[in-house]
Coordinates of C-alpha atoms in Angstrom, one line a residue:
Chain A
M1 CA 20.8 6.3 -26.7
A2 CA 23.9 7.2 -25.2
N3 CA 26.7 8.0 -27.4
P4 CA 30.0 5.9 -26.7
S5 CA 32.3 8.7 -25.2
R6 CA 29.4 9.3 -22.5
R7 CA 29.2 5.4 -21.9
Q8 CA 32.9 5.2 -21.5
K9 CA 33.0 8.3 -19.2
L10 CA 30.3 7.0 -16.9
N11 CA 31.3 3.1 -17.2
H12 CA 27.9 1.5 -16.9
S13 CA 28.1 -1.8 -16.9
A14 CA 25.4 -4.8 -16.0
A15 CA 28.0 -6.3 -13.3
R16 CA 28.0 -2.6 -11.5
T17 CA 24.3 -2.2 -11.7
L18 CA 23.7 -6.0 -10.5
A19 CA 26.0 -5.3 -7.4
A20 CA 24.3 -2.0 -6.7
L21 CA 20.9 -3.4 -7.2
L22 CA 21.3 -7.1 -5.9
G23 CA 24.5 -7.5 -4.3
T24 CA 23.8 -4.7 -1.6
I25 CA 20.9 -6.6 -0.4
P26 CA 22.9 -9.1 1.6
V27 CA 25.3 -6.7 2.7
A28 CA 22.1 -4.5 4.0
L29 CA 21.0 -7.5 5.7
G30 CA 24.3 -8.2 7.3
V31 CA 24.4 -4.6 8.6
G32 CA 20.9 -5.4 10.3
V33 CA 21.9 -8.7 11.8
V34 CA 25.1 -6.9 13.2
L35 CA 23.3 -3.9 14.8
A36 CA 21.0 -6.6 16.2
R37 CA 23.5 -8.8 17.7
A38 CA 26.4 -6.2 18.6
L39 CA 24.6 -2.8 19.9
P40 CA 25.0 -2.2 23.6
L41 CA 21.4 -1.6 23.9
T42 CA 18.2 -3.7 25.3
P43 CA 17.3 -6.6 23.0
A44 CA 14.0 -4.5 21.8
W45 CA 16.1 -1.7 20.9
R46 CA 18.6 -3.9 19.0
V47 CA 16.1 -5.8 17.4
L48 CA 14.2 -2.4 16.4
L49 CA 17.1 -1.1 14.9
G50 CA 18.5 -4.1 13.3
A51 CA 15.3 -4.6 11.4
Y52 CA 14.4 -1.5 10.3
S53 CA 17.6 -0.1 9.2
V54 CA 17.7 -3.0 6.2
F55 CA 15.9 -0.9 3.9
P56 CA 17.3 2.4 4.4
V57 CA 21.0 0.9 4.5
W58 CA 20.2 -1.1 1.4
V59 CA 19.6 2.6 -0.5
A60 CA 22.3 4.2 0.9
L61 CA 24.4 1.1 -0.4
A62 CA 23.1 1.1 -4.0
V63 CA 23.8 4.7 -4.5
V64 CA 27.1 4.3 -3.2
V65 CA 27.8 1.2 -5.4
F66 CA 26.7 2.9 -8.4
L67 CA 29.3 5.4 -8.2
A68 CA 32.0 2.9 -7.8
P69 CA 34.6 2.8 -10.8
S70 CA 33.9 -0.5 -12.1
G71 CA 31.7 -3.7 -11.6
R72 CA 34.6 -5.7 -10.5
R73 CA 35.4 -3.0 -7.6
A74 CA 31.7 -2.7 -6.6
W75 CA 31.6 -6.7 -6.2
L76 CA 35.1 -6.9 -4.3
G77 CA 34.0 -4.0 -2.0
L78 CA 30.5 -5.8 -1.5
L79 CA 32.4 -9.1 -0.6
A80 CA 34.5 -7.5 1.8
A81 CA 31.9 -5.6 3.6
L82 CA 30.1 -8.9 3.6
A83 CA 33.4 -10.7 5.1
V84 CA 33.8 -7.9 7.6
L85 CA 30.2 -8.0 8.8
G86 CA 30.3 -11.4 9.2
G87 CA 33.4 -11.5 11.4
V88 CA 31.5 -8.7 13.7
A89 CA 28.6 -10.9 14.0
L90 CA 30.3 -13.9 14.9
S91 CA 32.2 -11.9 17.8
F92 CA 28.9 -11.0 19.6
G93 CA 26.4 -13.4 20.9
G94 CA 22.7 -13.0 19.3
L95 CA 19.6 -13.4 21.4
R96 CA 19.0 -16.7 23.4
Chain B
M1 CA 25.0 21.2 -2.7
K2 CA 25.8 20.6 -6.4
L3 CA 27.2 17.1 -7.2
A4 CA 29.9 16.4 -9.6
P5 CA 29.2 16.1 -13.3
R6 CA 29.8 12.2 -13.3
T7 CA 28.3 11.5 -9.9
Y8 CA 25.4 13.6 -11.0
Q9 CA 25.2 11.7 -14.3
I10 CA 25.4 8.2 -12.8
V11 CA 22.7 9.3 -10.1
W12 CA 20.3 10.7 -12.6
D13 CA 20.4 7.6 -14.9
A14 CA 19.8 5.5 -11.6
H15 CA 16.9 7.6 -11.0
A16 CA 15.5 7.1 -14.4
W17 CA 16.2 3.5 -15.1
V18 CA 14.7 2.5 -11.6
G19 CA 11.8 4.7 -12.1
V20 CA 11.1 3.5 -15.4
V21 CA 11.3 -0.1 -14.7
A22 CA 9.1 0.1 -11.6
S23 CA 6.8 2.8 -12.6
L24 CA 3.7 0.9 -13.8
L25 CA 3.5 -1.1 -11.1
L26 CA 4.0 1.5 -8.7
H27 CA 1.2 3.4 -10.6
V28 CA -1.0 0.6 -10.2
M29 CA -0.2 0.1 -6.4
F30 CA -0.9 4.1 -5.7
F31 CA -3.7 4.2 -7.9
M32 CA -5.4 1.1 -5.8
G33 CA -4.0 2.3 -2.3
A34 CA -6.4 5.4 -2.6
F35 CA -9.3 2.9 -2.7
A36 CA -7.8 0.7 -0.2
L37 CA -7.8 3.3 2.3
F38 CA -11.8 3.2 2.1
H39 CA -12.1 -0.7 1.6
A40 CA -14.5 -1.5 4.2
E41 CA -16.7 1.6 3.1
L42 CA -16.6 0.3 -0.5
D43 CA -17.4 -3.1 0.7
R44 CA -20.3 -2.2 2.3
W45 CA -21.5 0.3 -0.6
A46 CA -20.9 -2.9 -2.8
E47 CA -23.9 -4.8 -1.1
P48 CA -27.0 -2.6 -1.6
A49 CA -29.1 -5.2 -0.3
L50 CA -28.0 -4.9 3.2
A51 CA -29.5 -2.3 5.2
R52 CA -27.3 0.6 6.4
P53 CA -25.9 0.9 9.7
V54 CA -27.6 2.7 12.4
A55 CA -26.0 5.9 12.5
V56 CA -24.7 6.8 16.0
E57 CA -23.6 10.3 17.2
R58 CA -20.0 11.0 17.9
T59 CA -17.5 13.4 18.1
P60 CA -15.7 14.2 14.8
A61 CA -12.4 13.0 14.5
W62 CA -11.3 16.0 12.3
P63 CA -12.6 19.6 13.0
S64 CA -13.0 20.7 9.4
E65 CA -15.1 17.3 8.5
P66 CA -17.3 17.9 5.4
S67 CA -20.8 17.9 6.1
L68 CA -21.4 15.0 3.9
L69 CA -19.1 12.8 5.8
P70 CA -21.0 12.6 9.0
A71 CA -19.4 12.1 12.2
A72 CA -21.0 9.1 12.7
A73 CA -19.0 7.5 10.1
L74 CA -15.9 8.6 11.2
R75 CA -15.3 6.0 14.0
P76 CA -16.1 2.2 14.1
T77 CA -19.9 1.4 14.9
P78 CA -20.1 -0.3 18.3
M79 CA -20.1 -4.2 18.7
P80 CA -23.7 -5.5 19.0
K81 CA -24.1 -8.8 20.6
L82 CA -21.7 -11.3 19.3
Q83 CA -23.2 -14.4 20.8
P84 CA -26.2 -14.7 18.4
L85 CA -24.2 -14.0 15.4
L86 CA -21.7 -16.6 16.5
Q87 CA -24.7 -19.3 17.0
Q88 CA -26.1 -18.2 13.6
L89 CA -22.8 -19.2 12.1
D90 CA -22.7 -22.5 13.9
F91 CA -26.1 -23.2 12.9
E92 CA -25.4 -22.7 9.3
R93 CA -21.9 -24.8 9.3
P94 CA -20.9 -25.8 12.4
L95 CA -18.0 -23.7 13.6
S96 CA -15.9 -26.9 15.5
G97 CA -12.9 -27.2 13.8
A98 CA -12.4 -23.6 12.5
Q99 CA -9.4 -21.8 12.7
R100 CA -10.6 -18.4 13.6
V101 CA -13.8 -16.6 13.7
A102 CA -13.2 -12.8 13.6
F103 CA -15.8 -9.8 14.2
I104 CA -14.5 -6.5 13.0
A105 CA -15.9 -3.2 13.8
E106 CA -15.4 -0.4 11.2
A107 CA -16.8 2.9 10.4
A108 CA -18.8 1.3 7.9
G109 CA -20.7 -1.2 9.8
L110 CA -19.6 -4.7 11.4
R111 CA -17.8 -7.5 9.3
A112 CA -17.1 -11.0 10.2
Y113 CA -15.0 -13.7 8.7
V114 CA -14.6 -17.6 9.4
S115 CA -11.2 -19.2 8.2
R116 CA -11.5 -23.0 7.8
D117 CA -9.1 -25.2 6.2
G118 CA -7.4 -22.2 4.3
A119 CA -11.0 -21.2 2.8
F120 CA -12.3 -17.7 3.9
T121 CA -15.7 -16.8 3.9
E122 CA -16.7 -13.1 4.7
Y123 CA -19.9 -11.6 5.9
H124 CA -21.5 -8.3 6.7
Y125 CA -23.7 -7.6 9.7
A126 CA -27.4 -6.3 8.6
P127 CA -28.4 -3.9 11.5
S128 CA -32.1 -4.0 10.6
S129 CA -32.3 -8.0 10.7
G130 CA -29.8 -8.6 13.7
T131 CA -28.0 -11.4 11.4
L132 CA -24.8 -11.8 9.6
E133 CA -25.3 -12.0 5.5
Q134 CA -22.6 -13.6 3.2
A135 CA -20.9 -11.1 1.1
E136 CA -21.6 -11.5 -2.6
S137 CA -19.3 -8.6 -3.6
N138 CA -16.0 -7.9 -2.4
L139 CA -15.0 -5.0 -4.5
G140 CA -13.5 -2.9 -1.7
S141 CA -11.4 -6.0 -0.7
F142 CA -10.5 -6.8 -4.3
L143 CA -9.1 -3.2 -4.9
Y144 CA -7.4 -3.3 -1.6
S145 CA -5.8 -6.4 -2.5
M146 CA -4.6 -4.5 -5.8
H147 CA -2.6 -2.4 -3.7
Y148 CA -0.1 -5.0 -3.0
L149 CA -0.6 -6.8 -6.2
G150 CA -2.1 -9.6 -4.1
P151 CA -4.2 -11.2 -7.4
L152 CA -1.0 -11.5 -9.2
P153 CA 1.5 -14.6 -8.8
Y154 CA 4.1 -13.4 -6.3
G155 CA 2.5 -10.4 -6.1
V156 CA 3.7 -9.2 -2.6
W157 CA 7.2 -10.3 -3.5
I158 CA 6.7 -8.0 -6.7
A159 CA 4.9 -5.2 -4.6
G160 CA 7.9 -5.3 -2.0
L161 CA 10.7 -5.0 -4.8
A162 CA 8.5 -2.1 -6.5
S163 CA 8.6 -0.2 -3.0
M164 CA 12.2 -0.7 -2.9
A165 CA 12.7 0.5 -6.4
L166 CA 10.7 3.5 -5.3
L167 CA 12.6 3.8 -2.2
L168 CA 15.9 4.1 -4.4
A169 CA 14.3 6.3 -7.0
L170 CA 13.2 8.8 -4.2
V171 CA 16.6 9.0 -2.5
T172 CA 18.3 9.5 -6.2
G173 CA 15.8 12.2 -7.2
V174 CA 16.4 14.0 -4.2
L175 CA 20.2 13.9 -4.8
I176 CA 19.6 15.4 -8.3
H177 CA 17.6 18.1 -6.9
L178 CA 19.6 19.1 -4.0
K179 CA 20.8 22.1 -5.3
D180 CA 17.5 23.4 -6.5
L181 CA 14.9 21.4 -4.3
L182 CA 13.1 24.9 -3.6
R183 CA 12.8 26.2 -7.1
Q184 CA 11.5 22.4 -8.1
W185 CA 8.5 22.9 -5.3
F186 CA 6.9 25.8 -7.1
Q187 CA 7.9 25.7 -10.8
F188 CA 5.0 24.5 -13.2
R189 CA 4.8 25.9 -16.8
P190 CA 1.7 24.2 -18.2
E191 CA 1.9 26.5 -21.4
R192 CA 5.3 24.9 -22.7
V193 CA 5.7 21.7 -24.4
A194 CA 5.0 18.4 -23.0
R195 CA 8.6 17.7 -22.3
T196 CA 8.7 20.8 -20.0
W197 CA 5.5 20.7 -18.4
T198 CA 5.6 17.0 -17.7
S199 CA 9.2 17.7 -16.0
D200 CA 7.5 20.4 -14.0
L201 CA 4.6 18.4 -13.0
H202 CA 7.0 15.3 -12.0
K203 CA 9.3 17.5 -10.0
V204 CA 6.6 19.8 -8.3
L205 CA 4.3 16.8 -7.3
G206 CA 7.3 14.7 -6.5
V207 CA 8.6 17.4 -4.0
F208 CA 5.3 18.2 -2.4
G209 CA 4.7 14.5 -1.9
L210 CA 8.0 13.4 -0.8
P211 CA 7.5 12.6 3.0
Y212 CA 4.4 10.6 1.8
Q213 CA 6.2 8.9 -0.7
L214 CA 9.0 8.3 1.5
L215 CA 6.9 6.7 4.1
Y216 CA 4.9 4.6 1.6
A217 CA 8.1 3.2 0.0
W218 CA 9.5 2.4 3.3
T219 CA 6.6 0.9 5.2
G220 CA 5.4 -0.8 2.0
A221 CA 8.9 -2.6 1.6
V222 CA 8.8 -3.8 5.1
L223 CA 5.0 -4.9 5.2
C224 CA 5.6 -7.0 1.8
L225 CA 9.1 -8.3 2.5
G226 CA 10.0 -7.7 6.0
Y227 CA 8.1 -10.5 7.4
L228 CA 9.2 -12.9 4.3
V229 CA 12.8 -11.9 4.5
V230 CA 14.1 -10.0 7.0
Q231 CA 12.2 -11.8 10.0
P232 CA 12.8 -15.4 9.1
L233 CA 16.8 -14.3 8.6
F234 CA 16.7 -12.6 11.9
V235 CA 15.5 -15.7 13.7
E236 CA 18.3 -17.9 12.4
L237 CA 21.2 -15.2 12.7
V238 CA 20.2 -13.1 15.6
S239 CA 18.2 -15.5 17.7
G240 CA 20.0 -18.7 16.8
G241 CA 16.7 -20.3 15.5
N242 CA 14.8 -19.5 18.7
E243 CA 11.7 -17.8 17.5
R244 CA 10.3 -17.5 20.9
A245 CA 13.6 -15.2 21.7
L246 CA 12.9 -13.0 18.9
A247 CA 9.2 -12.5 19.7
E248 CA 9.9 -11.9 23.3
A249 CA 12.6 -9.0 22.2
R250 CA 9.8 -7.3 20.3
G251 CA 7.5 -7.4 23.3
D252 CA 5.3 -10.1 22.1
F253 CA 4.8 -12.8 24.7
G254 CA 2.1 -14.9 22.5
A255 CA -0.1 -16.2 25.0
E256 CA -2.1 -18.0 22.2
L257 CA -2.2 -21.6 23.1
E258 CA -1.4 -24.7 20.9
P259 CA -4.7 -26.7 20.1
T260 CA -5.0 -30.1 22.0
G261 CA -7.6 -31.8 19.9
Q262 CA -9.9 -32.1 23.0
R263 CA -13.2 -30.9 21.9
L264 CA -15.4 -28.5 24.2
Q265 CA -19.3 -29.8 24.7
A266 CA -20.5 -26.0 23.6
L267 CA -19.6 -22.7 22.0
P268 CA -18.2 -20.0 24.7
D269 CA -20.2 -17.0 25.7
I270 CA -18.3 -14.8 23.5
D271 CA -20.3 -11.4 25.0
A272 CA -19.3 -12.7 28.6
L273 CA -15.3 -12.9 27.4
V274 CA -15.6 -9.4 25.8
A275 CA -17.2 -8.2 29.1
T276 CA -14.3 -9.7 30.8
A277 CA -11.9 -7.8 29.0
E278 CA -13.7 -4.5 29.0
R279 CA -13.9 -4.7 32.9
R280 CA -10.2 -5.1 32.6
W281 CA -10.0 -1.9 30.5
P282 CA -12.9 0.0 30.9
S283 CA -12.0 2.7 28.5
L284 CA -11.4 0.3 25.6
Q285 CA -13.4 0.4 22.4
P286 CA -13.3 -3.3 20.9
T287 CA -12.6 -3.2 17.4
W288 CA -11.7 -6.6 16.6
V289 CA -12.7 -9.8 18.5
G290 CA -11.3 -13.0 17.4
L291 CA -11.8 -16.6 18.4
E292 CA -9.0 -19.0 17.9
H293 CA -9.3 -22.6 17.2
V294 CA -12.8 -22.7 17.8
G295 CA -14.2 -25.7 19.8
D296 CA -11.1 -26.8 21.0
E297 CA -10.0 -27.1 24.8
A298 CA -7.3 -24.4 24.2
S299 CA -9.1 -22.1 22.3
T300 CA -8.6 -18.4 22.8
L301 CA -10.5 -15.0 22.5
T302 CA -8.2 -12.4 21.1
L303 CA -9.5 -8.7 21.7
Y304 CA -8.2 -5.6 20.0
G305 CA -9.4 -2.1 20.6
D306 CA -8.5 1.7 20.5
L307 CA -7.8 3.9 23.5
P308 CA -9.2 7.2 23.0
G309 CA -6.9 10.1 23.2
H310 CA -3.9 8.2 22.4
A311 CA -2.3 8.4 19.1
F312 CA -2.0 4.8 17.8
G313 CA -3.1 3.6 21.3
A314 CA -4.1 0.0 21.1
V315 CA -4.8 -2.5 23.6
D316 CA -4.9 -6.4 23.1
L317 CA -5.9 -9.0 25.4
V318 CA -6.0 -12.5 25.1
L319 CA -8.6 -15.0 27.4
R320 CA -8.9 -18.7 27.6
A321 CA -12.1 -19.3 25.8
R322 CA -12.9 -22.2 28.2
D323 CA -12.8 -20.1 31.8
G324 CA -12.5 -16.5 30.5
S325 CA -8.8 -16.3 32.3
L326 CA -6.8 -13.6 31.4
L327 CA -3.7 -15.0 29.6
A328 CA -2.2 -11.7 28.3
V329 CA -2.8 -8.1 28.2
H330 CA -0.5 -5.6 26.1
G331 CA -1.3 -2.1 27.0
L332 CA 0.1 1.4 26.2
E333 CA 2.4 1.4 29.7
D334 CA 3.7 -2.1 29.3
A335 CA 4.2 -1.8 25.4
G336 CA 8.0 -2.0 24.6
V337 CA 9.9 0.5 22.0
Y338 CA 9.3 -2.1 19.4
R339 CA 5.7 -2.0 19.7
R340 CA 5.1 1.3 20.0
F341 CA 7.3 2.0 16.8
E342 CA 5.3 -0.4 14.9
A343 CA 2.2 1.0 16.1
W344 CA 3.2 4.5 14.5
F345 CA 5.2 3.0 11.4
F346 CA 1.8 0.9 10.4
G347 CA -0.5 3.2 11.7
L348 CA 0.8 6.2 9.4
H349 CA 0.7 3.7 6.6
Y350 CA -3.0 2.5 7.2
A351 CA -4.1 6.1 8.2
Q352 CA -5.2 4.9 11.4
F353 CA -5.5 8.5 12.8
G354 CA -7.5 11.9 11.9
G355 CA -10.6 10.1 10.4
Y356 CA -11.6 10.9 7.1
G357 CA -9.8 14.1 6.7
I358 CA -6.6 12.4 6.7
K359 CA -7.8 9.7 4.5
L360 CA -8.9 12.1 1.7
L361 CA -5.5 13.7 2.1
Y362 CA -3.8 10.4 1.8
A363 CA -5.8 9.3 -1.3
L364 CA -5.1 12.8 -3.0
L365 CA -1.5 12.2 -2.4
A366 CA -1.7 8.8 -4.0
F367 CA -3.4 10.0 -7.0
A368 CA -0.8 13.0 -7.1
T369 CA 1.9 10.0 -6.9
C370 CA 0.5 8.4 -9.7
A371 CA 0.8 11.7 -11.8
V372 CA 4.5 11.7 -10.8
I373 CA 5.3 8.3 -12.1
I374 CA 3.2 8.5 -15.3
S375 CA 5.0 12.2 -15.9
G376 CA 8.4 10.5 -15.0
N377 CA 7.8 8.0 -18.1
L378 CA 6.8 11.1 -20.3
V379 CA 9.8 12.9 -19.3
W380 CA 12.0 9.8 -20.2
L381 CA 10.4 9.6 -23.7
A382 CA 10.6 13.1 -24.1
R383 CA 14.2 13.2 -23.4
R384 CA 15.4 10.0 -25.0
D385 CA 13.3 9.9 -28.1
P386 CA 10.6 12.8 -28.5
L387 CA 9.8 11.3 -32.2
R388 CA 9.4 8.0 -31.0
E389 CA 11.7 6.7 -33.5
R390 CA 12.7 3.5 -31.5
R391 CA 10.6 0.5 -31.1
G392 CA 11.4 0.0 -27.6
Q393 CA 10.5 3.7 -26.9
R394 CA 7.2 3.3 -28.7
V395 CA 6.4 0.2 -26.7
L396 CA 7.2 2.0 -23.7
E397 CA 4.7 4.7 -24.5
R398 CA 2.0 2.5 -25.3
V399 CA 2.5 -0.1 -22.4
T400 CA 2.1 3.1 -20.2
V401 CA -1.1 4.4 -21.8
G402 CA -2.4 1.1 -21.8
I403 CA -1.6 0.0 -18.3
G404 CA -1.6 3.6 -16.6
A405 CA -4.6 4.9 -18.2
G406 CA -6.4 1.8 -18.9
V407 CA -6.6 1.1 -15.2
V408 CA -9.2 4.0 -14.7
P409 CA -11.9 2.6 -17.0
A410 CA -11.3 -0.7 -15.5
T411 CA -11.8 0.3 -12.0
A412 CA -14.7 2.5 -12.8
C413 CA -16.3 -0.4 -14.7
A414 CA -15.8 -2.6 -11.9
F415 CA -17.9 -0.3 -9.9
S416 CA -20.7 0.0 -12.6
A417 CA -20.8 -3.8 -12.9
N418 CA -21.4 -4.0 -9.1
R419 CA -24.9 -1.7 -9.7
L420 CA -25.7 -3.1 -13.5
L421 CA -25.3 -6.9 -13.0
P422 CA -28.6 -8.6 -13.4
H423 CA -30.1 -10.2 -10.0
A424 CA -29.4 -13.6 -11.5
L425 CA -26.0 -13.4 -11.5
H426 CA -25.6 -12.1 -8.0
S427 CA -24.3 -15.7 -6.5
S428 CA -21.1 -14.9 -8.6
Q429 CA -21.2 -11.1 -8.3
S430 CA -17.3 -10.6 -7.2
S431 CA -16.4 -12.9 -10.1
W432 CA -18.0 -10.7 -12.5
E433 CA -16.8 -7.6 -11.0
Q434 CA -13.3 -8.7 -11.5
G435 CA -14.1 -10.1 -14.9
V436 CA -15.2 -6.8 -15.9
F437 CA -12.1 -5.1 -14.4
W438 CA -9.4 -7.5 -16.2
G439 CA -11.6 -7.3 -19.4
V440 CA -11.6 -3.6 -19.7
W441 CA -8.0 -3.1 -18.6
A442 CA -6.9 -5.6 -21.2
A443 CA -8.8 -4.1 -23.9
A444 CA -7.3 -0.8 -23.1
L445 CA -3.9 -2.1 -23.1
A446 CA -4.7 -3.9 -26.8
L447 CA -6.1 -0.8 -28.0
S448 CA -3.1 1.3 -26.8
L449 CA -0.7 -1.2 -28.4
V450 CA -2.7 -1.2 -32.0
W451 CA -4.1 2.6 -32.2
H452 CA -2.0 5.0 -34.5
A453 CA -2.2 7.5 -31.6
P454 CA -1.7 6.4 -28.4
R455 CA -2.1 9.7 -26.5
R456 CA -5.7 9.7 -28.2
V457 CA -6.5 6.4 -26.2
S458 CA -4.9 7.5 -22.8
S459 CA -7.8 10.6 -23.3
V460 CA -10.7 8.4 -24.2
A461 CA -9.5 5.9 -21.4
L462 CA -9.8 8.5 -18.9
G463 CA -12.9 10.1 -20.3
L464 CA -14.4 6.5 -20.5
G465 CA -13.6 6.2 -16.8
G466 CA -14.8 9.7 -15.6
I467 CA -17.9 9.4 -17.6
T468 CA -18.8 5.7 -15.9
W469 CA -18.0 7.0 -12.5
L470 CA -20.2 10.0 -13.1
A471 CA -23.1 7.9 -14.5
L472 CA -23.5 6.0 -11.1
V473 CA -24.4 9.4 -9.7
P474 CA -27.8 9.6 -11.1
L475 CA -28.4 5.9 -11.2
E476 CA -27.9 5.8 -7.3
L477 CA -30.2 9.0 -7.1
A478 CA -32.7 7.2 -9.2
S479 CA -32.6 4.0 -7.4
P480 CA -35.7 2.7 -5.6
T481 CA -34.1 1.6 -2.3
G482 CA -33.4 5.4 -1.5
A483 CA -29.6 4.3 -0.6
F484 CA -28.9 8.2 -1.2
A485 CA -30.3 8.9 2.2
D486 CA -27.6 6.8 3.9
P487 CA -24.5 8.8 4.9
L488 CA -22.0 6.1 3.7
E489 CA -23.7 6.2 0.5
R490 CA -23.5 9.9 0.0
G491 CA -19.9 9.8 1.0
V492 CA -18.9 7.1 -1.7
L493 CA -20.9 9.0 -4.3
L494 CA -19.5 12.3 -3.8
G495 CA -16.1 10.3 -3.9
L496 CA -16.9 8.9 -7.2
G497 CA -18.4 12.1 -8.6
V498 CA -15.2 13.9 -8.0
L499 CA -13.1 11.0 -9.2
G500 CA -15.2 11.1 -12.6
A501 CA -15.0 14.7 -12.9
A502 CA -11.2 14.9 -12.4
S503 CA -10.7 12.0 -14.9
L504 CA -12.9 13.6 -17.5
A505 CA -11.0 16.8 -17.1
A506 CA -7.4 14.9 -17.2
G507 CA -8.8 13.1 -20.4
H508 CA -9.9 16.7 -21.7
Y509 CA -6.3 18.1 -21.1
L510 CA -4.4 15.5 -22.6
W511 CA -6.6 15.6 -25.6
H512 CA -5.6 19.3 -26.1
A513 CA -2.0 19.1 -24.4
R514 CA 0.8 20.0 -26.6
A515 CA 2.7 17.1 -28.2
A516 CA 6.8 16.7 -27.6
R517 CA 8.8 18.4 -30.1
P518 CA 12.1 16.9 -31.1
A519 CA 15.0 18.4 -29.3
P520 CA 18.1 19.0 -30.7
A521 CA 21.1 16.3 -30.1
A522 CA 23.7 17.8 -27.7
P523 CA 27.2 16.4 -27.3
L524 CA 28.2 14.7 -24.1
E525 CA 29.8 17.8 -22.3
A526 CA 27.1 19.8 -23.2
S527 CA 24.4 17.5 -22.1
L528 CA 25.8 17.1 -18.7
S529 CA 26.0 20.8 -18.4
S530 CA 22.9 21.5 -19.2
S531 CA 21.4 18.6 -17.0
A532 CA 23.4 19.8 -13.9
G533 CA 21.6 23.2 -14.7
E534 CA 18.0 22.0 -15.7

């Protein structure tokens, strides 16, 4: 088991772990939706890139969020990203 | 590239924790994946009462095909006349109202299924009698379903999450070893203590199998969760609830008709419909023929087939069953980017190329990935608690043994049950096979939890699995049906013989392997710097 100084240095916390593993899922889905709605490509390319980017984006986000200084910062960052993605998605029309 | 000490340690911890939490699920998925590659062959092998498919000379799909795996077994067998089989099924139980009747041509022969009111009945074609016979065993299909944890509650969801965990473990593993990836490719020191050789094994096989593991992690996540999560979300948020718009963007123009409830007087002439499709596309080799909403006025026939000479080149046609009019054709030239991408993406997952050579390579990589996963758990134990002083680590060791090694005799005994069950029990053969599988696995887990030396249990479990598989070879050779003359039987037996020998060798190696020695406790700074250099 890790000793206290190591824990303090790495600042592992349940909040940051949950943010990295679960909080990143809606953000990755949001990135996929934004790509599918906003990319200046044909519908087939937009849907392809949007749908198939979700899992690679999730992994990248999870690694980055694990490195956040604290759980609070991690969650705030994710919420901010989700808000930005929502705004971008709403400003582009989807498929009809 | 070398990571900063803090980054390195956080990524290392994420790799270790994600790996250890998902390890045993992933081990089962990869172990079963090796059998899933051959599920059609195993289903055919598990029905010894059926006459063997007629061998047809074809060009080998893989130049270095071993002679025990003949060219005839590489490609789907040609479709026989389907109309008599359709009439046979209709005679046994009227098909009107069934959601689908499908005929599937595979290397192991033709099989069929009827889907009705949520129930699913499978048949195998017996060339000697020219009829379909209801499957008594579903050994191959059961092992296939275990590949995606189908028999477990919410199994597909769990398998999807495990695939995501694998993706994260792989990416963090690569980040940890960016600085010395080349060295980890080759460094294996089996003479060292367990902590060292398990770590070497984990890294060597992990680096060698990285492209394969990345492919399966990504495709597995998409297969399990893409249709459950991503697609419904895209329907709502990308196409504003318009499912058709999204389907059209994907290149799926969905020619299937909604059933009207108006009944037709007779079954359609399915062979005439297939002939119509083959006239439309002469080079097509049909592998899947499905009649939807049987007996309904809006019933359609869907036909899939391979186009020889094209990687993952497939064509599908939809015809109206009533009059044979063509409703849709999707071929290579009109397949959009989405359909071509998916043909490659899923074609690589299902090994739909290269014949048995690629399938054998995939199976070998699947077993190697099992070794990566289990050795990862052993590294965890050796680093964190070499003397197993903590209860949690003792439980982890025992569960790793019980589930990881126990799945080997469980699978081997399911194979034996298929051959040794008395004839009186054949009507419930698949239940017995699965019962033996779960029973042996549970016994191995229970033994590993109570036995004083869990490492010995892993050796015994692997040895038992090996002996059980090897025992099938003389048993089959002595079989009065002379099944060994059949190429498919020879191929399956060769595979089981190799598996048996490998399991026995692994059990023997573990029995004699040197146990872990306690490592001296190191302070944080020393630990971080030594980890960075390790």
